[in-house]
Coordinates of C-alpha atoms and ligand atoms in Angstrom, one line a residue:
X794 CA 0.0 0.0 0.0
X795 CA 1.5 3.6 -1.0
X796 CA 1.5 6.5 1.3
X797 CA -1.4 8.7 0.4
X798 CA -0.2 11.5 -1.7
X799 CA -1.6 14.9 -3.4
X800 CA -1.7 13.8 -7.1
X801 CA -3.2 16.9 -9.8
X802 CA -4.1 15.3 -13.4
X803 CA -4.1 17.9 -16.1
X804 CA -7.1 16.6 -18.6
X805 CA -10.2 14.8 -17.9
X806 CA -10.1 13.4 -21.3
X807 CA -10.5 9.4 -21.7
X808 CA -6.5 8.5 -20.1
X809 CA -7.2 11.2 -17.3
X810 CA -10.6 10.4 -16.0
X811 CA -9.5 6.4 -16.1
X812 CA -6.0 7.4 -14.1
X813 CA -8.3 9.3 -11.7
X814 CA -10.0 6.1 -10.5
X815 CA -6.8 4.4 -10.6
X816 CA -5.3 6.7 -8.2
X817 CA -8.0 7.1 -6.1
X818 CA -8.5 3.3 -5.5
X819 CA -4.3 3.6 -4.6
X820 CA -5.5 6.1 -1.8
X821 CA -4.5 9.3 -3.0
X822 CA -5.8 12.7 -3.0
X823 CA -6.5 13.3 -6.7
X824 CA -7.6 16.5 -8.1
X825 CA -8.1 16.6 -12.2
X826 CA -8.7 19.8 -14.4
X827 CA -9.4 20.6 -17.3
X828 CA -9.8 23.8 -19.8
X829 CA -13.1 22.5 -21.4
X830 CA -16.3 22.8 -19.6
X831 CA -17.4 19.9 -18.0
X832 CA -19.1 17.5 -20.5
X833 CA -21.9 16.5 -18.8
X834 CA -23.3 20.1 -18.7
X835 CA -22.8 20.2 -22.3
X836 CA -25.8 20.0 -25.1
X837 CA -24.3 17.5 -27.5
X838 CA -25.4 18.4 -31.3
X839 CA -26.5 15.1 -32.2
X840 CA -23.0 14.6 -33.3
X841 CA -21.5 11.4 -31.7
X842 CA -17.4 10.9 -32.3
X843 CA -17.2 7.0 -32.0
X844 CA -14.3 5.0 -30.6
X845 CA -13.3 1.4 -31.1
X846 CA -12.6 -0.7 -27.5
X847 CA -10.7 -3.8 -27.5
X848 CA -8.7 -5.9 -25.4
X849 CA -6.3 -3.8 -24.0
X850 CA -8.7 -0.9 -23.2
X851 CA -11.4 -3.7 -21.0
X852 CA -8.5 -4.5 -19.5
X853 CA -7.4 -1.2 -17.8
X854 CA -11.5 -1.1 -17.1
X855 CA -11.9 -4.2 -15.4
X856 CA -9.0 -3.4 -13.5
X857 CA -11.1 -1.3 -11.8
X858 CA -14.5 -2.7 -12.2
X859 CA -16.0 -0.7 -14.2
X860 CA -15.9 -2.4 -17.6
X861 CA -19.3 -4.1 -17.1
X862 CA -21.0 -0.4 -16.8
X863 CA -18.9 0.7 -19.7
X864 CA -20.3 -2.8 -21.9
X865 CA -24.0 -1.5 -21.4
X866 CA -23.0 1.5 -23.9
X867 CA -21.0 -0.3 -26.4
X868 CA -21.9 -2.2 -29.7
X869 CA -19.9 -5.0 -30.4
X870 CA -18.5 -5.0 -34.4
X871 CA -17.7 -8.7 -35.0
X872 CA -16.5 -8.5 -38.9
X873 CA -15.6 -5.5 -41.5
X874 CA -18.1 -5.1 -44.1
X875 CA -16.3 -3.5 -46.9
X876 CA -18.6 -2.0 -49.5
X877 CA -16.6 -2.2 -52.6
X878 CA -18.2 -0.3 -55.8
X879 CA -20.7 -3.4 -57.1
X880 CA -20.6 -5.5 -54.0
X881 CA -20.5 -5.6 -50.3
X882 CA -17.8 -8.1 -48.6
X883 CA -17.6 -9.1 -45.4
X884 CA -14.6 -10.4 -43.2
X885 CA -14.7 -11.7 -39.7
X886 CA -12.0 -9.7 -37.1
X887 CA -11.0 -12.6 -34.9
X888 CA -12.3 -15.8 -33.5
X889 CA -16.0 -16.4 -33.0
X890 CA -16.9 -14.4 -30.0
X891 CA -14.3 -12.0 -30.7
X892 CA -15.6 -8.3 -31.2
X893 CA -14.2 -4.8 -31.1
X894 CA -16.8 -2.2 -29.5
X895 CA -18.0 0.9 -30.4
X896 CA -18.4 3.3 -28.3
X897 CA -19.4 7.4 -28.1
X898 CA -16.4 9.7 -27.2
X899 CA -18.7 12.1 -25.3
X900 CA -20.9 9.3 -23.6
X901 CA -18.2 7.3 -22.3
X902 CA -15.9 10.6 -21.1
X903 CA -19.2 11.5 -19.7
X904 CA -19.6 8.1 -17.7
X905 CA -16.1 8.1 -16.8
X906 CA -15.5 11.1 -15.1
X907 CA -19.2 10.3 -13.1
X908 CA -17.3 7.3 -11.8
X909 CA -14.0 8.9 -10.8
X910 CA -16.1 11.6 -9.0
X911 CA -18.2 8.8 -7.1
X912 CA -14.6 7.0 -6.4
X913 CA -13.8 10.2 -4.8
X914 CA -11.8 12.5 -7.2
X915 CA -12.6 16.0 -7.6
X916 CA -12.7 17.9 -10.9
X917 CA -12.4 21.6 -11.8
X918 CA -13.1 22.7 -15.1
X919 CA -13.0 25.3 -17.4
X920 CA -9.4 25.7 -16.0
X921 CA -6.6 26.0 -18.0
X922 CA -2.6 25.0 -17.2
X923 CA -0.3 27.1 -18.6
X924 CA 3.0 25.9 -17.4
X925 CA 4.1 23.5 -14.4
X926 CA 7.2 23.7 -12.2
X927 CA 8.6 20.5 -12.5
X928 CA 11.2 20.8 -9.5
X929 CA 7.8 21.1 -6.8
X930 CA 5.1 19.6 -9.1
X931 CA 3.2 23.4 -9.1
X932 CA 0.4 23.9 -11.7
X933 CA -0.1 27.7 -13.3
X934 CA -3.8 28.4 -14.0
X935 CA -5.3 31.4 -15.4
X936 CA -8.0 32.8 -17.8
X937 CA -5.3 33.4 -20.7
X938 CA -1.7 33.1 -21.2
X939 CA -0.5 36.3 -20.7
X940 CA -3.0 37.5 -18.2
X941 CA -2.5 36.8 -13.9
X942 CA -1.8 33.0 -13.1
X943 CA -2.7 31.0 -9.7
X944 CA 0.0 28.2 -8.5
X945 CA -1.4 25.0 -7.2
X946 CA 1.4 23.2 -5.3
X947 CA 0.7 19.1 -5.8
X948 CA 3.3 16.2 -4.4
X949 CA 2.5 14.7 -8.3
X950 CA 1.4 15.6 -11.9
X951 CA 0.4 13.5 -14.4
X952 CA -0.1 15.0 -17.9
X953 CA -2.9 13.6 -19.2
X954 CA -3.5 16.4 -21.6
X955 CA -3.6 15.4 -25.7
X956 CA -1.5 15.1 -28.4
X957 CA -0.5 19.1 -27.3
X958 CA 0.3 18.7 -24.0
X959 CA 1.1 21.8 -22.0
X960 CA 2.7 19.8 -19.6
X961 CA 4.7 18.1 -22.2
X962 CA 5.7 21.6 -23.5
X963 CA 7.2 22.3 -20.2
X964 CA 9.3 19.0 -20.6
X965 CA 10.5 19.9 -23.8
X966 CA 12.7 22.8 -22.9
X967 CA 14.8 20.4 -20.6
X968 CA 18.1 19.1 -21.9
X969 CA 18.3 15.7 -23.9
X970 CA 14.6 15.7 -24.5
X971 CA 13.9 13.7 -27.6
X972 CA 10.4 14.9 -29.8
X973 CA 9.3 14.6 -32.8
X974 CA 5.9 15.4 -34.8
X975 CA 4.7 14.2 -37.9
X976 CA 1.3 15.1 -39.8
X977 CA -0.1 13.4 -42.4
X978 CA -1.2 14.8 -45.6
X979 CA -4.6 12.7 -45.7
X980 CA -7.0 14.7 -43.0
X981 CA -10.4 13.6 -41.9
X982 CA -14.1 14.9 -41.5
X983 CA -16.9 13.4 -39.8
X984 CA -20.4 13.2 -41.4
X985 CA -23.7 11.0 -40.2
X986 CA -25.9 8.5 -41.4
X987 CA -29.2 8.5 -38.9
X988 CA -31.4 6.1 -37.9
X989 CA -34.4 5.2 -40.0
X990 CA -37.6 7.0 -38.6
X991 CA -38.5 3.7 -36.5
X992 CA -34.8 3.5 -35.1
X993 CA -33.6 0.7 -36.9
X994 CA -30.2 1.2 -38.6
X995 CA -29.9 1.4 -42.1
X996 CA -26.8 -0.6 -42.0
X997 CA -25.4 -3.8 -40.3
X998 CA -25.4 -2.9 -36.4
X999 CA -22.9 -5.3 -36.3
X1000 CA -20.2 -4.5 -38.4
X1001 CA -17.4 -1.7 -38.5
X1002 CA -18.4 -0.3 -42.3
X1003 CA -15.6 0.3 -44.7
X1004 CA -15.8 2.0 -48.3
X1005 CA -12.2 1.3 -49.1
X1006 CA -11.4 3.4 -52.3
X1007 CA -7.2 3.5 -52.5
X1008 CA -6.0 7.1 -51.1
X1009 CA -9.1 8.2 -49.7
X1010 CA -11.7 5.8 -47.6
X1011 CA -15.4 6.3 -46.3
X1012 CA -15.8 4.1 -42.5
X1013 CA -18.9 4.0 -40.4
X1014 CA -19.4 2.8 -36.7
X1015 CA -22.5 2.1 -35.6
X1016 CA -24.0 4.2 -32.3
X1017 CA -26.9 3.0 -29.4
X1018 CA -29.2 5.2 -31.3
X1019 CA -29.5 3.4 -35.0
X1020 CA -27.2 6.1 -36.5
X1021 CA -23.9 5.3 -37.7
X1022 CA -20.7 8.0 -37.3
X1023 CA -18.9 7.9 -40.6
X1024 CA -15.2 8.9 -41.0
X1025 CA -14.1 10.6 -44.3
X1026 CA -10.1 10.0 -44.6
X1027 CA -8.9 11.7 -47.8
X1028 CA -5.9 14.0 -49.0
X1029 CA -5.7 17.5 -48.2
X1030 CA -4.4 18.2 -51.9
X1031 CA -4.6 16.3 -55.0
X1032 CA -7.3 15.3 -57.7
X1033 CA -9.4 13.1 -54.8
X1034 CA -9.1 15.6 -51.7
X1035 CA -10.7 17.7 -49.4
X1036 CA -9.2 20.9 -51.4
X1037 CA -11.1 19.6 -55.3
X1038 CA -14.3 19.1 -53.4
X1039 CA -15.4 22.5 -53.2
X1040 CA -19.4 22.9 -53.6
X1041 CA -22.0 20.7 -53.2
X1042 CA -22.4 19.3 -56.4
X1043 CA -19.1 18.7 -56.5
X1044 CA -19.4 16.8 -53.3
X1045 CA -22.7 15.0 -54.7
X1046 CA -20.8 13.6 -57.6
X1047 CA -17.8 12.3 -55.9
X1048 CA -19.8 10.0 -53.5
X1049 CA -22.8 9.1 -56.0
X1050 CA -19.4 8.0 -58.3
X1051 CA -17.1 6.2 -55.3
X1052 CA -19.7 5.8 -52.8
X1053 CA -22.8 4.7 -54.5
X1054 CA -24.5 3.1 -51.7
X1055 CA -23.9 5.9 -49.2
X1056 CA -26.0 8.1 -51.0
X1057 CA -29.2 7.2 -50.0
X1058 CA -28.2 6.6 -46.1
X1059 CA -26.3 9.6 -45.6
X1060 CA -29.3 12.2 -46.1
X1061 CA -27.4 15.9 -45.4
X1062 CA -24.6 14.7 -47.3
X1063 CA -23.5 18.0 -48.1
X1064 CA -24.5 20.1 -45.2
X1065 CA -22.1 17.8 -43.2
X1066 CA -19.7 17.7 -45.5
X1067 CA -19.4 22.1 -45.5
X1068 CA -20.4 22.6 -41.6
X1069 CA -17.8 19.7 -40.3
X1070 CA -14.5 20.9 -39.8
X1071 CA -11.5 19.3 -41.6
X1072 CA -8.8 17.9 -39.1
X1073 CA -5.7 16.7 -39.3
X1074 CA -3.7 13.7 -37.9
X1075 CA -0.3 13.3 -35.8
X1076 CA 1.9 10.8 -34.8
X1077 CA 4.1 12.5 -32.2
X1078 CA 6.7 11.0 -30.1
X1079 CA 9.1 12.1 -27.1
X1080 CA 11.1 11.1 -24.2
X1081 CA 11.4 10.7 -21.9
X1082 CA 7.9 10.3 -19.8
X1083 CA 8.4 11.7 -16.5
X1084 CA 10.6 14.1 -14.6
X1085 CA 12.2 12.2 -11.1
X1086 CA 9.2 11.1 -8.8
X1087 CA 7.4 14.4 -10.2
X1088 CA 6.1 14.2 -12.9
X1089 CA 4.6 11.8 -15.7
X1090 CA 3.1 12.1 -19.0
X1091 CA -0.1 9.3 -19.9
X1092 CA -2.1 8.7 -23.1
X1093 CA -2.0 10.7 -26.1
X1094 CA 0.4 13.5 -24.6
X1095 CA 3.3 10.8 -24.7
X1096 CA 2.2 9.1 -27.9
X1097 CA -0.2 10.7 -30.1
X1098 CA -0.3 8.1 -33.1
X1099 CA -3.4 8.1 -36.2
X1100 CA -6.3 5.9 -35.6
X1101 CA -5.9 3.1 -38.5
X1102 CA -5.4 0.4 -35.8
X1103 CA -8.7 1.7 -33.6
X1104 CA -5.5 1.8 -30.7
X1105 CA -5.0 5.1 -29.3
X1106 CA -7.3 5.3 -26.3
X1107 CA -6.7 1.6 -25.8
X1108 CA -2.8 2.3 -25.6
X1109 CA -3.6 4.9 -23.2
X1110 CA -5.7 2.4 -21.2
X1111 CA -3.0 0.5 -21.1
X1112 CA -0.3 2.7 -20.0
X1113 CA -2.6 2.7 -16.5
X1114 CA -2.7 -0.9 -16.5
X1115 CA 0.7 -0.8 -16.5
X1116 CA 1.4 2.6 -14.3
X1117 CA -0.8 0.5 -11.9
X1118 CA 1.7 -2.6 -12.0
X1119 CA 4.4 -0.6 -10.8
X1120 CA 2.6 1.1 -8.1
X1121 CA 2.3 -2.4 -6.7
X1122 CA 5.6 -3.3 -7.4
X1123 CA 7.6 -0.3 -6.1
X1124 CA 5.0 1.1 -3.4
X1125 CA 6.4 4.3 -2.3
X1126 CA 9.6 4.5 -4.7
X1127 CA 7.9 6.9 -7.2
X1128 CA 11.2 7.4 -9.3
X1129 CA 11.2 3.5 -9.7
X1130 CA 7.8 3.8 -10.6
X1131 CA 7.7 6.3 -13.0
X1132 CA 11.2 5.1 -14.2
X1133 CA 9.8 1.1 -14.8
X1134 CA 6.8 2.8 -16.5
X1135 CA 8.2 4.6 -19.4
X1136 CA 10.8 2.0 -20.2
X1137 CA 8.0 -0.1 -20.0
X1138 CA 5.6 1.9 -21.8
X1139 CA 8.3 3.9 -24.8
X1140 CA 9.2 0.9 -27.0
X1141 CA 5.1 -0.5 -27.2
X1142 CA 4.4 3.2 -27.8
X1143 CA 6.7 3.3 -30.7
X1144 CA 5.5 -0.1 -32.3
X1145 CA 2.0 0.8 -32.0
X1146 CA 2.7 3.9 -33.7
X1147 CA 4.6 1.9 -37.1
X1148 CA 1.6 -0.7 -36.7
X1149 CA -0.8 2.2 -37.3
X1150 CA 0.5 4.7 -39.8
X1151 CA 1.2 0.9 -41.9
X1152 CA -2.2 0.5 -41.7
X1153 CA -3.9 3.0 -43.3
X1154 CA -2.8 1.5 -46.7
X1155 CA -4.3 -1.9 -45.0
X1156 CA -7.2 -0.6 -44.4
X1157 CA -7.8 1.8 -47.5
X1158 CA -6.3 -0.1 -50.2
X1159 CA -5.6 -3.6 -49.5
X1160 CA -9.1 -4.6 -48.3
X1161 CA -10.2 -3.9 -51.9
X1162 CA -7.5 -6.7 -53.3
X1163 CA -8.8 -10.1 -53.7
X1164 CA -5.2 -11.1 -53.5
X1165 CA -5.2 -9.5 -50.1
X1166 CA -8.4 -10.8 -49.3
X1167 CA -7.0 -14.6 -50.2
X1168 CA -4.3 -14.2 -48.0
X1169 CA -5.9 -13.7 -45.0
X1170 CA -8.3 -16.6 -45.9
X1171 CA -5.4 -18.7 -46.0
X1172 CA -4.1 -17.0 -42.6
X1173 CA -7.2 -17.3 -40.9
X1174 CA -7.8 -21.6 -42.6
X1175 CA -4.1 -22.3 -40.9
X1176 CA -4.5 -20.5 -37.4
X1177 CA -7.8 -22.5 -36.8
X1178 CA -5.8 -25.9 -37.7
X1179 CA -2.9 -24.6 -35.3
X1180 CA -4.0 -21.8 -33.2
X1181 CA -0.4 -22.6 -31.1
X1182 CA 1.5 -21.8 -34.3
X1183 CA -0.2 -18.6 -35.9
X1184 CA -1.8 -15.5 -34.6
X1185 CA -3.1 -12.7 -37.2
X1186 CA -1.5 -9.7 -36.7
X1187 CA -4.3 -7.9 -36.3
X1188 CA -5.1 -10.6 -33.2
X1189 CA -2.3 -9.8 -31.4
X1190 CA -2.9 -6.3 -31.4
X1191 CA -6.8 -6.3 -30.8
X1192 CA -7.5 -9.2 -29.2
X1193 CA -4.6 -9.8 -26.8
X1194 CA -2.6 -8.2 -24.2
X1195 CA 1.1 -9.3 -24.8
X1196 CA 3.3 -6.4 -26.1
X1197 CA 2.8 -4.4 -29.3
X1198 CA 6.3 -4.8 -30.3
X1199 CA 5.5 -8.2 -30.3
X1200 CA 2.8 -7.6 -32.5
X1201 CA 5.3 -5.7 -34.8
X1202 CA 8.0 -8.2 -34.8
X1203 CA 6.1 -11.6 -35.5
X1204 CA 4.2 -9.6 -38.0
X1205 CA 7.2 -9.0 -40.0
X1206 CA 8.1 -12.6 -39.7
X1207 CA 4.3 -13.6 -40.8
X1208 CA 4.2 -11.1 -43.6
X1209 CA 7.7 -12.7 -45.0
X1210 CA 5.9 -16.3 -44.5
X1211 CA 3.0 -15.1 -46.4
X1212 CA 4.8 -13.3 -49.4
X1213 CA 6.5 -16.5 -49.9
X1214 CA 3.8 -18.9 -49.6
X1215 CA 1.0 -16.2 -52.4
X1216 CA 3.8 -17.1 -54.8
X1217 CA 2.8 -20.7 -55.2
X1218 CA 1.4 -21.6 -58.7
X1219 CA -2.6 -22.0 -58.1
X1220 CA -2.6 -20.3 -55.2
X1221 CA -6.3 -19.6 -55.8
X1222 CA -7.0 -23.5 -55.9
X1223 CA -4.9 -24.9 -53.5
X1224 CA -5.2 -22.1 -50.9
X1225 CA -6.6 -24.9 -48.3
X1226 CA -4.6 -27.7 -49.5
X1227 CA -2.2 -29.5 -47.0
X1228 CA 0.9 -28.6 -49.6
X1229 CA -0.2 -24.9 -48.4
X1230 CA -0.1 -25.7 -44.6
X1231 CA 3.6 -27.8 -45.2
X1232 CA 4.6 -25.2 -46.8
X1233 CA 3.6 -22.2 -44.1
X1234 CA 4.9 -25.0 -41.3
X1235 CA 8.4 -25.3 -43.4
X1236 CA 8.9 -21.6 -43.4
X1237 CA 7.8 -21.3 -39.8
Ligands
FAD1379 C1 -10.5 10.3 -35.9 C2 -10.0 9.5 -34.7 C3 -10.4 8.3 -34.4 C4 -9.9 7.5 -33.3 N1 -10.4 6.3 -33.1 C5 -9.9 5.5 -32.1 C6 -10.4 4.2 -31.9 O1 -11.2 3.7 -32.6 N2 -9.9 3.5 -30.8 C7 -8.9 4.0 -30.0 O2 -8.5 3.3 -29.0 N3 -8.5 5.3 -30.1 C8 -9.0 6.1 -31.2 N4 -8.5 7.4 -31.3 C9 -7.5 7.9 -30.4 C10 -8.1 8.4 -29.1 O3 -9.1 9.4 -29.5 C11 -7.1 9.1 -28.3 O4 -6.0 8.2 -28.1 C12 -7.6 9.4 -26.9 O5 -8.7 10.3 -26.9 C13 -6.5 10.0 -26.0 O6 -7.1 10.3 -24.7 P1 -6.3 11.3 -23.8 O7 -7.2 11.3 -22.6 O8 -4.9 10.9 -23.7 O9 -6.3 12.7 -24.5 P2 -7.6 13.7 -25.0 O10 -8.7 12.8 -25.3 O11 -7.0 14.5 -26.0 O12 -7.9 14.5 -23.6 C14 -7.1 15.5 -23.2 C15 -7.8 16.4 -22.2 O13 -7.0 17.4 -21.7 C16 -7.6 18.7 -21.7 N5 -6.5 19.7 -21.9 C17 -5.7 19.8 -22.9 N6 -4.8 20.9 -22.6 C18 -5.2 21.4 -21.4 C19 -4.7 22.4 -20.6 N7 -3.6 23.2 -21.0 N8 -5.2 22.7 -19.4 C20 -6.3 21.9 -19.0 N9 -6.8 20.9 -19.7 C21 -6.2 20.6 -20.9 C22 -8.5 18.6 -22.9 O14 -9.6 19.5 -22.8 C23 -9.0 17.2 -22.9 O15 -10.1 17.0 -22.1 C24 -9.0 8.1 -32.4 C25 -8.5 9.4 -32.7 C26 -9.0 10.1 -33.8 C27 -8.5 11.5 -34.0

């Protein structure tokens, strides 16, 4: 058992509010703020951001048990079903009874912080950190950045902040801190397909919906409601992009062309598409974590990475898990802690990072290959004959716990295994032949 400290978390964003309950249960004092207004005194537009949950994130949940509460708002997606031009495929994720989850940004942040209040942390929003003395863990809040500041003196920090991390920003300007930021040039817009008028959804409730079209790709996750949230991924620049789509007929065309079937469930196609905002994507990386037995970075503000593999919150989830282990192991020795955690933590941050930027070409392009397609039917025939022997890539990093680099590294090894065995003559034919399975078992 630790010796109660006064812990401040800075962002009561998905990491924060989780590492709230966390700390609480640990015994500590924890106070969390945040600049935003508190979300569960907010009107929502209608407008629901949808997250994936999958192993790693139920995990970090149950740790705490609150992961049956969290099920009662999530949908499970079981398969893809990828809407090519003139057909609609559909491809199982896992084993039977494996599922990722869908879940609402706001509704579960909302549900979150409820809990970590009723644990016993307190929030204060609508306040925003400026800066933070690392030496003596002090927060600086204030209305703006050059107006008057309050200090907040705290035994602890955590930064659970985002991808722009004030709190990281103070870290930066210390000697031999590593950082790096990368955008890419595809950005992404958010736009709706409701419910029909008796609820129902106009899609498979079931399935994580992809319209995969090459450098640009339509996805849609389904919410509690009967609407679906749909992700637009596409250039900024370029004959298919954000910048050539400029009025709404121009809009019309493009999906009534490379969306056919979207048209009729997406009804205010091009209101959306003009009122949304355009964001962008990061991968950004530093080190290291923490600052003695001060300070720590968590979640996104460590390792902001793009959302291809459905893993940042669940990375972030799983930096607690982990945060969590040490606190067991090391009780009261914070800098052994902290120290254990980012070692810990740094190299799975970095492979789940690779794993995700490699997978928007996965997702966008290479679901539309039959070839592609093939291959992980001849993945998926040889790791039900010997499940001991072969675990999709995609497996490891949804439906298990052991390390994303790991994942990365056997991945590699697969991908050479598989490149190798696609080059046998009548591939098509034989893809379930035992010459196939030798053949995998040789190379193995
Ligand atoms: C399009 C998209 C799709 C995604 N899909 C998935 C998915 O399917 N599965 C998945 O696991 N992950 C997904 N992610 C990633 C996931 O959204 C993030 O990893 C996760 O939200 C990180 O949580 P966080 O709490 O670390 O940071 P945030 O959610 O960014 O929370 C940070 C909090 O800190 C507050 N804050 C910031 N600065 C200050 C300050 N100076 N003072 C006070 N408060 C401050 C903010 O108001 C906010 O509340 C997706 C991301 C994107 C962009």
């Amino acid at each position: 058992m630790q010796t109660p400290q006064k812990i401040a978390i800075v962002g009561s964003g998905l990491v924060g509010s989780l590492l709230a309950i966390y700390l609480k249960k640990a015994g500590h004092v924890v106070h969390v703020y945040d600049r935003s207004p508190d979300i569960r005194k907010i009107e929502f537009s209608g407008r629901s951001i949808n997250l994936a949950m999958s192993h790693r994130g139920w995990k970090a949940l149950d740790g705490v048990g609150i992961g049956d509460e969290v099920r009662t708002i999530a949908i499970p997606m079981d398969k893809r079903a990828i809407h090519m031009t003139d057909k609609l495929n559909f491809q199982n994720y896992g084993q039977e009874g494996e599922s990722i989850y869908s879940i609402s940004r706001g509704t579960l942040n909302k549900k979150m912080i409820e809990l970590a209040e009723q644990a016993g942390a307190e929030f204060f929003f609508e306040q925003k950190i400026w800066d933070v003395t690392l030496a003596d863990a002090s927060l600086h809040i204030g209305d703006s950045e050059r107006g008057e500041w309050q200090e907040y003196k705290y035994d602890m920090v955590f930064g659970a902040d985002g991808a722009f991390s004030r709190v990281r920003h103070r870290m930066q300007r210390q000697n031999m801190f590593n950082y790096s930021q990368e955008f890419l040039n595809t950005g992404y817009k958010e736009l709706n397909i409701p419910a029909n008028e008796d609820g129902s959804p106009k899609l498979d409730k079931n399935s994580f919906h992809i319209w995969p079209r090459g450098d640009y790709m339509l996805i849609a996750l389904p919410n509690l409601d009967g609407s679906f949230t749909c992700t637009l991924f596409m250039p900024f620049e370029g004959e298919n992009s954000f910048a050539s789509l400029t009025d709404r007929e121009k809009v019309e065309a493009f999906f009534e062309k490379n969306f056919p079937d979207s048209i009729d469930v997406i009804p205010k196609l091009a209101q959306d598409f003009f009122n949304n905002p355009t964001s962008t994507l990061v991968t950004m990386k530093c080190f290291p974590w923490t600052y003695e037995d001060k300070i720590a970075l968590i979640g996104d503000a460590c390792h902001a990475i793009v959302p291809f593999y459905g893993q940042g919150m669940n990375a972030g989830f799983e930096d607690i898990s982990i945060l969590n282990e040490m606190m067991e192991q090391y009780g009261n020795d914070w800098k052994m802690v902290f120290s254990e955690y980012e070692k810990s933590r740094k190299p799975n941050a970095d492979a789940i990072a690779e794993l995700s930027y490699r997978n928007f070409m996965e997702m966008s392009s290479k679901t539309a290959d039959d070839k592609f397609l093939l291959q992980k039917k001849i993945e998926k025939h040889f790791s039900d004959k010997y499940p001991d022997k072969w675990i999709p890539l995609y497996s490891r990093v949804t439906f298990s716990h052991r390390p994303y680099t790991e994942a990365l590294a056997i991945g590699d090894k697969q991908k050479e295994i598989m490149d190798e065995v696609m080059l046998l003559a009548d591939i098509d034919k034989i893809w379930n032949s035992v010459a196939v399975e030798n053949r995998i078992l040789e190379l193995l």
